[in-house]
Amino acid sequence: MAIRLVRQLSEEQKELVKEVFERKMTPDRAEEISQEMGYGPIAEEFDYLRYHVDSMPAWTLPMSMAWILWRDIEEVTKLHDPYRQNNFRWEAFTFDPPTRMTPGSLPLPALARRSFRLKRLEPATFLSISITSYNGRAIPLRCKDAREAKAMLWDKLILGEITATALDVGFHAELSRLGA
């Protein structure tokens, strides 16, 4: 199954992203220019209500754990992969330039450079939940952390309070490749 993005960046927006990466402007300035050109935001987080995860017949493990932790549909949606695939954020990163211009030349001063890149959210994992719970963005209601939520999820599965299905990843990938 192909993933369809809700939006694509224009060529002008792609150029702004490049200029931010090259440290020619800040992400805030790139966002201002994009708005002035009439394109809207570059980094955008869509409203979680557009995804209607509360009416889905099944959730992924990270989504189920989020429900156990927070009982908050917004937090569940933030771990829904289609939501994550359509949301972009500016991410700061540091890189070290080469220490020498050419082999045998004098060393360059050690300067770590900070820049920004536009990053799509990664698919949700158990680590995504741990990071969220430890960053304090959402205070767990029923468990102290993601580890406890995972244990509670397994207990509910064992007791038959919830059911689970699984896909053989290799088989699923083969079906996708064949276009089935």
JSON list of C-alpha atoms in Angstrom, two decimals, residues 17-95:
[
{"chain": "A", "resi": 17, "resn": "VAL", "atom": "CA", "xyz": [14.67, 24.48, 3.47]},
{"chain": "A", "resi": 18, "resn": "LYS", "atom": "CA", "xyz": [18.04, 24.28, 1.71]},
{"chain": "A", "resi": 19, "resn": "GLU", "atom": "CA", "xyz": [18.94, 27.81, 2.82]},
{"chain": "A", "resi": 20, "resn": "VAL", "atom": "CA", "xyz": [18.06, 26.96, 6.43]},
{"chain": "A", "resi": 21, "resn": "PHE", "atom": "CA", "xyz": [20.20, 23.82, 6.23]},
{"chain": "A", "resi": 22, "resn": "GLU", "atom": "CA", "xyz": [23.08, 25.91, 4.83]},
{"chain": "A", "resi": 23, "resn": "ARG", "atom": "CA", "xyz": [22.63, 28.37, 7.73]},
{"chain": "A", "resi": 24, "resn": "LYS", "atom": "CA", "xyz": [21.75, 31.27, 5.42]},
{"chain": "A", "resi": 25, "resn": "MET", "atom": "CA", "xyz": [18.52, 31.89, 7.37]},
{"chain": "A", "resi": 26, "resn": "THR", "atom": "CA", "xyz": [16.68, 30.70, 10.44]},
{"chain": "A", "resi": 27, "resn": "PRO", "atom": "CA", "xyz": [13.70, 28.34, 10.36]},
{"chain": "A", "resi": 28, "resn": "ASP", "atom": "CA", "xyz": [11.49, 31.19, 11.63]},
{"chain": "A", "resi": 29, "resn": "ARG", "atom": "CA", "xyz": [12.55, 33.43, 8.74]},
{"chain": "A", "resi": 30, "resn": "ALA", "atom": "CA", "xyz": [11.96, 30.62, 6.22]},
{"chain": "A", "resi": 31, "resn": "GLU", "atom": "CA", "xyz": [8.48, 30.13, 7.66]},
{"chain": "A", "resi": 32, "resn": "GLU", "atom": "CA", "xyz": [7.76, 33.88, 7.36]},
{"chain": "A", "resi": 33, "resn": "ILE", "atom": "CA", "xyz": [8.88, 33.96, 3.73]},
{"chain": "A", "resi": 34, "resn": "SER", "atom": "CA", "xyz": [6.85, 30.85, 2.90]},
{"chain": "A", "resi": 35, "resn": "GLN", "atom": "CA", "xyz": [3.75, 32.49, 4.40]},
{"chain": "A", "resi": 36, "resn": "GLU", "atom": "CA", "xyz": [4.43, 35.75, 2.52]},
{"chain": "A", "resi": 37, "resn": "MET", "atom": "CA", "xyz": [4.68, 33.78, -0.75]},
{"chain": "A", "resi": 38, "resn": "GLY", "atom": "CA", "xyz": [1.25, 32.30, -0.01]},
{"chain": "A", "resi": 39, "resn": "TYR", "atom": "CA", "xyz": [2.40, 28.71, 0.47]},
{"chain": "A", "resi": 40, "resn": "GLY", "atom": "CA", "xyz": [1.61, 28.34, 4.15]},
{"chain": "A", "resi": 41, "resn": "PRO", "atom": "CA", "xyz": [3.92, 26.74, 6.69]},
{"chain": "A", "resi": 42, "resn": "ILE", "atom": "CA", "xyz": [6.88, 24.54, 5.80]},
{"chain": "A", "resi": 43, "resn": "ALA", "atom": "CA", "xyz": [7.00, 22.63, 9.08]},
{"chain": "A", "resi": 44, "resn": "GLU", "atom": "CA", "xyz": [3.47, 21.69, 9.91]},
{"chain": "A", "resi": 45, "resn": "GLU", "atom": "CA", "xyz": [1.74, 19.54, 12.48]},
{"chain": "A", "resi": 46, "resn": "PHE", "atom": "CA", "xyz": [-1.75, 18.63, 11.34]},
{"chain": "A", "resi": 47, "resn": "ASP", "atom": "CA", "xyz": [-4.68, 18.71, 13.70]},
{"chain": "A", "resi": 48, "resn": "TYR", "atom": "CA", "xyz": [-4.92, 15.30, 15.33]},
{"chain": "A", "resi": 49, "resn": "LEU", "atom": "CA", "xyz": [-8.73, 15.32, 14.94]},
{"chain": "A", "resi": 50, "resn": "ARG", "atom": "CA", "xyz": [-8.36, 14.83, 11.17]},
{"chain": "A", "resi": 51, "resn": "TYR", "atom": "CA", "xyz": [-7.26, 11.24, 11.72]},
{"chain": "A", "resi": 52, "resn": "HIS", "atom": "CA", "xyz": [-10.29, 9.83, 13.63]},
{"chain": "A", "resi": 53, "resn": "VAL", "atom": "CA", "xyz": [-8.28, 7.12, 15.38]},
{"chain": "A", "resi": 54, "resn": "ASP", "atom": "CA", "xyz": [-11.07, 6.74, 17.93]},
{"chain": "A", "resi": 55, "resn": "SER", "atom": "CA", "xyz": [-13.22, 5.07, 15.26]},
{"chain": "A", "resi": 56, "resn": "MET", "atom": "CA", "xyz": [-10.49, 2.72, 13.97]},
{"chain": "A", "resi": 57, "resn": "PRO", "atom": "CA", "xyz": [-11.22, -0.99, 14.50]},
{"chain": "A", "resi": 58, "resn": "ALA", "atom": "CA", "xyz": [-7.60, -1.69, 15.50]},
{"chain": "A", "resi": 59, "resn": "TRP", "atom": "CA", "xyz": [-4.61, 0.17, 16.88]},
{"chain": "A", "resi": 60, "resn": "THR", "atom": "CA", "xyz": [-0.89, -0.51, 16.78]},
{"chain": "A", "resi": 61, "resn": "LEU", "atom": "CA", "xyz": [0.94, -1.54, 19.95]},
{"chain": "A", "resi": 62, "resn": "PRO", "atom": "CA", "xyz": [2.33, 1.98, 20.54]},
{"chain": "A", "resi": 63, "resn": "MET", "atom": "CA", "xyz": [-1.16, 3.46, 20.11]},
{"chain": "A", "resi": 64, "resn": "SER", "atom": "CA", "xyz": [-2.65, 0.93, 22.55]},
{"chain": "A", "resi": 65, "resn": "MET", "atom": "CA", "xyz": [0.07, 1.68, 25.08]},
{"chain": "A", "resi": 66, "resn": "ALA", "atom": "CA", "xyz": [-0.57, 5.40, 24.72]},
{"chain": "A", "resi": 67, "resn": "TRP", "atom": "CA", "xyz": [-4.23, 4.82, 25.54]},
{"chain": "A", "resi": 68, "resn": "ILE", "atom": "CA", "xyz": [-3.28, 2.78, 28.61]},
{"chain": "A", "resi": 69, "resn": "LEU", "atom": "CA", "xyz": [-0.88, 5.52, 29.73]},
{"chain": "A", "resi": 70, "resn": "TRP", "atom": "CA", "xyz": [-2.88, 8.67, 29.05]},
{"chain": "A", "resi": 71, "resn": "ARG", "atom": "CA", "xyz": [-6.48, 7.88, 28.06]},
{"chain": "A", "resi": 72, "resn": "ASP", "atom": "CA", "xyz": [-6.06, 10.80, 25.65]},
{"chain": "A", "resi": 73, "resn": "ILE", "atom": "CA", "xyz": [-6.99, 10.42, 21.98]},
{"chain": "A", "resi": 74, "resn": "GLU", "atom": "CA", "xyz": [-4.56, 13.20, 21.00]},
{"chain": "A", "resi": 75, "resn": "GLU", "atom": "CA", "xyz": [-1.65, 11.24, 22.50]},
{"chain": "A", "resi": 76, "resn": "VAL", "atom": "CA", "xyz": [-2.86, 8.09, 20.72]},
{"chain": "A", "resi": 77, "resn": "THR", "atom": "CA", "xyz": [-3.05, 9.95, 17.40]},
{"chain": "A", "resi": 78, "resn": "LYS", "atom": "CA", "xyz": [0.50, 11.25, 17.82]},
{"chain": "A", "resi": 79, "resn": "LEU", "atom": "CA", "xyz": [1.60, 7.60, 17.66]},
{"chain": "A", "resi": 80, "resn": "HIS", "atom": "CA", "xyz": [-0.53, 6.77, 14.57]},
{"chain": "A", "resi": 81, "resn": "ASP", "atom": "CA", "xyz": [1.93, 6.28, 11.70]},
{"chain": "A", "resi": 82, "resn": "PRO", "atom": "CA", "xyz": [-0.09, 8.11, 8.97]},
{"chain": "A", "resi": 83, "resn": "TYR", "atom": "CA", "xyz": [-0.24, 11.13, 11.30]},
{"chain": "A", "resi": 84, "resn": "ARG", "atom": "CA", "xyz": [3.51, 10.92, 11.87]},
{"chain": "A", "resi": 85, "resn": "GLN", "atom": "CA", "xyz": [4.26, 10.54, 8.15]},
{"chain": "A", "resi": 86, "resn": "ASN", "atom": "CA", "xyz": [2.44, 13.78, 7.36]},
{"chain": "A", "resi": 87, "resn": "ASN", "atom": "CA", "xyz": [3.97, 15.95, 10.06]},
{"chain": "A", "resi": 88, "resn": "PHE", "atom": "CA", "xyz": [7.24, 17.81, 9.62]},
{"chain": "A", "resi": 89, "resn": "ARG", "atom": "CA", "xyz": [9.32, 19.63, 12.23]},
{"chain": "A", "resi": 90, "resn": "TRP", "atom": "CA", "xyz": [12.49, 21.66, 12.23]},
{"chain": "A", "resi": 91, "resn": "GLU", "atom": "CA", "xyz": [15.16, 19.68, 14.03]},
{"chain": "A", "resi": 92, "resn": "ALA", "atom": "CA", "xyz": [18.38, 21.24, 15.28]},
{"chain": "A", "resi": 93, "resn": "PHE", "atom": "CA", "xyz": [21.54, 19.23, 14.82]},
{"chain": "A", "resi": 94, "resn": "THR", "atom": "CA", "xyz": [25.26, 19.77, 15.27]},
{"chain": "A", "resi": 95, "resn": "PHE", "atom": "CA", "xyz": [27.93, 18.64, 12.87]}
]
